[in-house]
Every structure is written in C-alpha cells, then in structure tokens.
Amino acid sequence: MGTWDMGPFDNDTAADVAGDLDEATMEERESMIRRVLKRAADPADYLITPDAERAVAAAALVVAQHPDGEPACSNYGPSEPLPELPADLRRLAVGALDRVVDERSEIAELWDETTNGPRWRQDITRLRDVLDPPIPPQDEALFEI
C-alpha cells in the first residue's frame, strides 16, 4: 500500500518500525529508536525515503514524551509501552527531522511533487518545534544602540 496519509505512522515503513518495537524487549526499544535517528541525522549520505519514514516515526515517539508534545496517536504506531527516552534523543531527533526536509532527502523531493507537500512540511516543522522551539521575535529592542 505504501503511504496512505501524512501522519508519522501512516506508511508501511513506519508501521513496520512500530511492529518491530512491539516485538522487541523493553530494554531494546530505546537503542532501536536511537539507531534510526542516528542513521537519518548522518549528513554524509543522501537520505532515502525508508530511512526518512523511520526517522519521522522515531522522532514522533520522542516528541510524544516531551512535556509539550502530543501523543503519537495512530492505529499503526506501537501498541506496547516505551521506556522513558533519554533527553539527548531530542537533539538527535531534531537533526534527523532537519535532514528529512533537507535538499538531500528523497522523501522531501517526493512530497514537494504533491499538492500536500507544504502541509507535510508543516507537520515535520511542528514536530521539530516541540523539541527545539523557535525563538519568538522581539517587539522592542532590549537596549538602545
């Protein structure tokens, strides 16, 4: 079936990641998520679609545990509980999400060819902004020059 919607788990690859996490022991789950994010965050390679889909799913799981995050709700996401993920995964997830929308990303090219491309990019940015919020613009200067 491939991809059926824009959610982090709305494609075959991400649904497989969820299944793999469900089958893994509790102790293995954090390292599986870390491995997926590291692979996607590596700037040396062109990011192929399956690696990007895995990274978005893994990042959504990290976001779900952030105090400002939303649950990674999906019929296709993991059904088994995850361990408390370490805070350092947040920075790694940001790097992976940056690579997902980068010009050296196959999935970004594919989404940009669709009418839903801008909405997909907004969804990725929304996930990223939970982990690394943008600095709001200041209305006034803090001091005179």
mmCIF file of C-alpha atoms in Angstrom:
data_model
loop_
_atom_site.group_PDB
_atom_site.id
_atom_site.type_symbol
_atom_site.label_atom_id
_atom_site.label_comp_id
_atom_site.label_asym_id
_atom_site.label_seq_id
_atom_site.Cartn_x
_atom_site.Cartn_y
_atom_site.Cartn_z
ATOM 1 C CA MET A 1 0.000 0.000 0.000
ATOM 2 C CA GLY A 2 2.914 2.411 0.655
ATOM 3 C CA THR A 3 1.802 5.754 2.093
ATOM 4 C CA TRP A 4 -1.845 6.420 2.915
ATOM 5 C CA ASP A 5 -1.646 9.720 4.806
ATOM 6 C CA MET A 6 0.820 12.250 6.247
ATOM 7 C CA GLY A 7 0.999 11.109 9.868
ATOM 8 C CA PRO A 8 4.267 9.765 11.281
ATOM 9 C CA PHE A 9 2.982 6.178 11.140
ATOM 10 C CA ASP A 10 0.813 6.474 8.021
ATOM 11 C CA ASN A 11 3.087 4.442 5.751
ATOM 12 C CA ASP A 12 4.218 0.839 5.553
ATOM 13 C CA THR A 13 7.794 1.534 6.647
ATOM 14 C CA ALA A 14 6.791 3.382 9.827
ATOM 15 C CA ALA A 15 4.136 0.789 10.640
ATOM 16 C CA ASP A 16 6.877 -1.845 10.372
ATOM 17 C CA VAL A 17 9.013 0.184 12.807
ATOM 18 C CA ALA A 18 6.113 0.154 15.259
ATOM 19 C CA GLY A 19 5.756 -3.598 14.863
ATOM 20 C CA ASP A 20 9.490 -4.102 15.407
ATOM 21 C CA LEU A 21 9.337 -2.002 18.581
ATOM 22 C CA ASP A 22 6.370 -4.016 19.841
ATOM 23 C CA GLU A 23 8.276 -7.262 19.282
ATOM 24 C CA ALA A 24 11.466 -6.000 20.958
ATOM 25 C CA THR A 25 12.143 -6.204 24.659
ATOM 26 C CA MET A 26 11.658 -3.047 26.714
ATOM 27 C CA GLU A 27 15.454 -2.801 27.054
ATOM 28 C CA GLU A 28 15.982 -2.858 23.262
ATOM 29 C CA ARG A 29 13.451 -0.183 22.311
ATOM 30 C CA GLU A 30 15.464 2.924 23.176
ATOM 31 C CA SER A 31 18.516 1.735 21.236
ATOM 32 C CA MET A 32 16.319 0.912 18.231
ATOM 33 C CA ILE A 33 14.927 4.459 18.208
ATOM 34 C CA ARG A 34 18.425 5.913 18.665
ATOM 35 C CA ARG A 35 19.795 3.849 15.763
ATOM 36 C CA VAL A 36 17.029 5.045 13.409
ATOM 37 C CA LEU A 37 17.572 8.691 14.338
ATOM 38 C CA LYS A 38 21.372 8.463 14.025
ATOM 39 C CA ARG A 39 21.121 6.937 10.575
ATOM 40 C CA ALA A 40 18.831 9.710 9.343
ATOM 41 C CA ALA A 41 20.797 12.517 11.003
ATOM 42 C CA ASP A 42 24.052 11.494 9.262
ATOM 43 C CA PRO A 43 24.792 14.366 6.864
ATOM 44 C CA ALA A 44 27.154 12.283 4.732
ATOM 45 C CA ASP A 45 24.529 10.371 2.800
ATOM 46 C CA TYR A 46 21.554 11.135 0.610
ATOM 47 C CA LEU A 47 18.553 10.304 2.797
ATOM 48 C CA ILE A 48 16.408 7.657 1.134
ATOM 49 C CA THR A 49 12.678 7.544 1.750
ATOM 50 C CA PRO A 50 12.533 4.451 4.005
ATOM 51 C CA ASP A 51 15.181 5.909 6.341
ATOM 52 C CA ALA A 52 13.287 9.216 6.424
ATOM 53 C CA GLU A 53 9.972 7.484 7.163
ATOM 54 C CA ARG A 54 11.589 5.556 10.015
ATOM 55 C CA ALA A 55 13.127 8.781 11.362
ATOM 56 C CA VAL A 56 9.830 10.678 11.356
ATOM 57 C CA ALA A 57 8.173 7.831 13.245
ATOM 58 C CA ALA A 58 11.026 7.669 15.778
ATOM 59 C CA ALA A 59 11.012 11.447 16.215
ATOM 60 C CA ALA A 60 7.245 11.377 16.821
ATOM 61 C CA LEU A 61 7.851 8.913 19.667
ATOM 62 C CA VAL A 62 10.448 11.249 21.178
ATOM 63 C CA VAL A 63 8.044 14.194 20.797
ATOM 64 C CA ALA A 64 5.277 12.186 22.480
ATOM 65 C CA GLN A 65 7.382 12.011 25.665
ATOM 66 C CA HIS A 66 8.276 15.721 25.643
ATOM 67 C CA PRO A 67 6.297 17.803 28.177
ATOM 68 C CA ASP A 68 4.955 19.959 25.311
ATOM 69 C CA GLY A 69 4.470 17.039 22.935
ATOM 70 C CA GLU A 70 1.370 15.268 21.768
ATOM 71 C CA PRO A 71 0.811 11.518 21.867
ATOM 72 C CA ALA A 72 1.897 9.677 18.737
ATOM 73 C CA CYS A 73 -1.678 8.505 18.178
ATOM 74 C CA SER A 74 -2.119 6.123 15.324
ATOM 75 C CA ASN A 75 -3.629 2.763 14.666
ATOM 76 C CA TYR A 76 -0.287 1.870 13.122
ATOM 77 C CA GLY A 77 2.042 3.129 15.869
ATOM 78 C CA PRO A 78 3.462 0.990 18.660
ATOM 79 C CA SER A 79 0.874 -0.600 20.907
ATOM 80 C CA GLU A 80 3.377 -1.666 23.569
ATOM 81 C CA PRO A 81 4.724 0.922 26.046
ATOM 82 C CA LEU A 82 8.096 2.535 25.503
ATOM 83 C CA PRO A 83 10.682 3.153 28.187
ATOM 84 C CA GLU A 84 11.317 6.721 29.283
ATOM 85 C CA LEU A 85 13.508 8.011 26.473
ATOM 86 C CA PRO A 86 16.634 9.972 27.445
ATOM 87 C CA ALA A 87 16.617 13.731 26.808
ATOM 88 C CA ASP A 88 19.635 13.517 24.479
ATOM 89 C CA LEU A 89 17.382 11.843 21.897
ATOM 90 C CA ARG A 90 15.608 15.187 21.465
ATOM 91 C CA ARG A 91 18.670 16.796 19.860
ATOM 92 C CA LEU A 92 19.215 13.719 17.694
ATOM 93 C CA ALA A 93 15.554 13.802 16.602
ATOM 94 C CA VAL A 94 15.903 17.477 15.633
ATOM 95 C CA GLY A 95 18.917 16.610 13.472
ATOM 96 C CA ALA A 96 17.033 13.752 11.836
ATOM 97 C CA LEU A 97 13.972 15.904 11.123
ATOM 98 C CA ASP A 98 16.198 18.613 9.643
ATOM 99 C CA ARG A 99 17.646 16.022 7.280
ATOM 100 C CA VAL A 100 14.167 14.743 6.351
ATOM 101 C CA VAL A 101 13.256 18.146 4.871
ATOM 102 C CA ASP A 102 16.724 18.931 3.505
ATOM 103 C CA GLU A 103 17.510 19.142 -0.239
ATOM 104 C CA ARG A 104 19.399 15.843 0.004
ATOM 105 C CA SER A 105 16.280 13.945 1.057
ATOM 106 C CA GLU A 106 14.333 11.743 -1.307
ATOM 107 C CA ILE A 107 11.125 11.968 0.718
ATOM 108 C CA ALA A 108 11.214 15.786 0.622
ATOM 109 C CA GLU A 109 11.545 15.646 -3.165
ATOM 110 C CA LEU A 110 8.625 13.239 -3.412
ATOM 111 C CA TRP A 111 6.341 15.277 -1.131
ATOM 112 C CA ASP A 112 7.306 18.503 -2.931
ATOM 113 C CA GLU A 113 5.889 16.982 -6.119
ATOM 114 C CA THR A 114 2.440 16.702 -4.498
ATOM 115 C CA THR A 115 -0.178 19.265 -3.578
ATOM 116 C CA ASN A 116 0.163 18.160 0.067
ATOM 117 C CA GLY A 117 3.890 18.921 0.163
ATOM 118 C CA PRO A 118 3.534 22.211 2.089
ATOM 119 C CA ARG A 119 1.227 20.585 4.653
ATOM 120 C CA TRP A 120 3.648 17.668 5.070
ATOM 121 C CA ARG A 121 6.497 20.140 5.687
ATOM 122 C CA GLN A 122 4.347 21.953 8.274
ATOM 123 C CA ASP A 123 3.765 18.662 10.094
ATOM 124 C CA ILE A 124 7.507 17.954 10.191
ATOM 125 C CA THR A 125 8.188 21.517 11.402
ATOM 126 C CA ARG A 126 5.536 21.137 14.117
ATOM 127 C CA LEU A 127 7.290 18.000 15.431
ATOM 128 C CA ARG A 128 10.670 19.730 15.293
ATOM 129 C CA ASP A 129 9.426 22.866 17.033
ATOM 130 C CA VAL A 130 8.298 20.864 20.072
ATOM 131 C CA LEU A 131 11.861 19.620 20.516
ATOM 132 C CA ASP A 132 13.618 22.877 19.584
ATOM 133 C CA PRO A 133 11.150 25.785 19.801
ATOM 134 C CA PRO A 134 11.856 28.758 17.571
ATOM 135 C CA ILE A 135 12.903 31.945 19.298
ATOM 136 C CA PRO A 136 9.975 34.358 19.111
ATOM 137 C CA PRO A 137 10.695 37.755 17.543
ATOM 138 C CA GLN A 138 11.036 40.629 19.959
ATOM 139 C CA ASP A 139 8.769 43.610 19.546
ATOM 140 C CA GLU A 140 11.164 46.015 21.239
ATOM 141 C CA ALA A 141 14.908 46.310 21.430
ATOM 142 C CA LEU A 142 16.310 45.350 24.806
ATOM 143 C CA PHE A 143 18.661 48.334 24.737
ATOM 144 C CA GLU A 144 19.441 51.364 22.594
ATOM 145 C CA ILE A 145 22.486 51.388 20.362
#
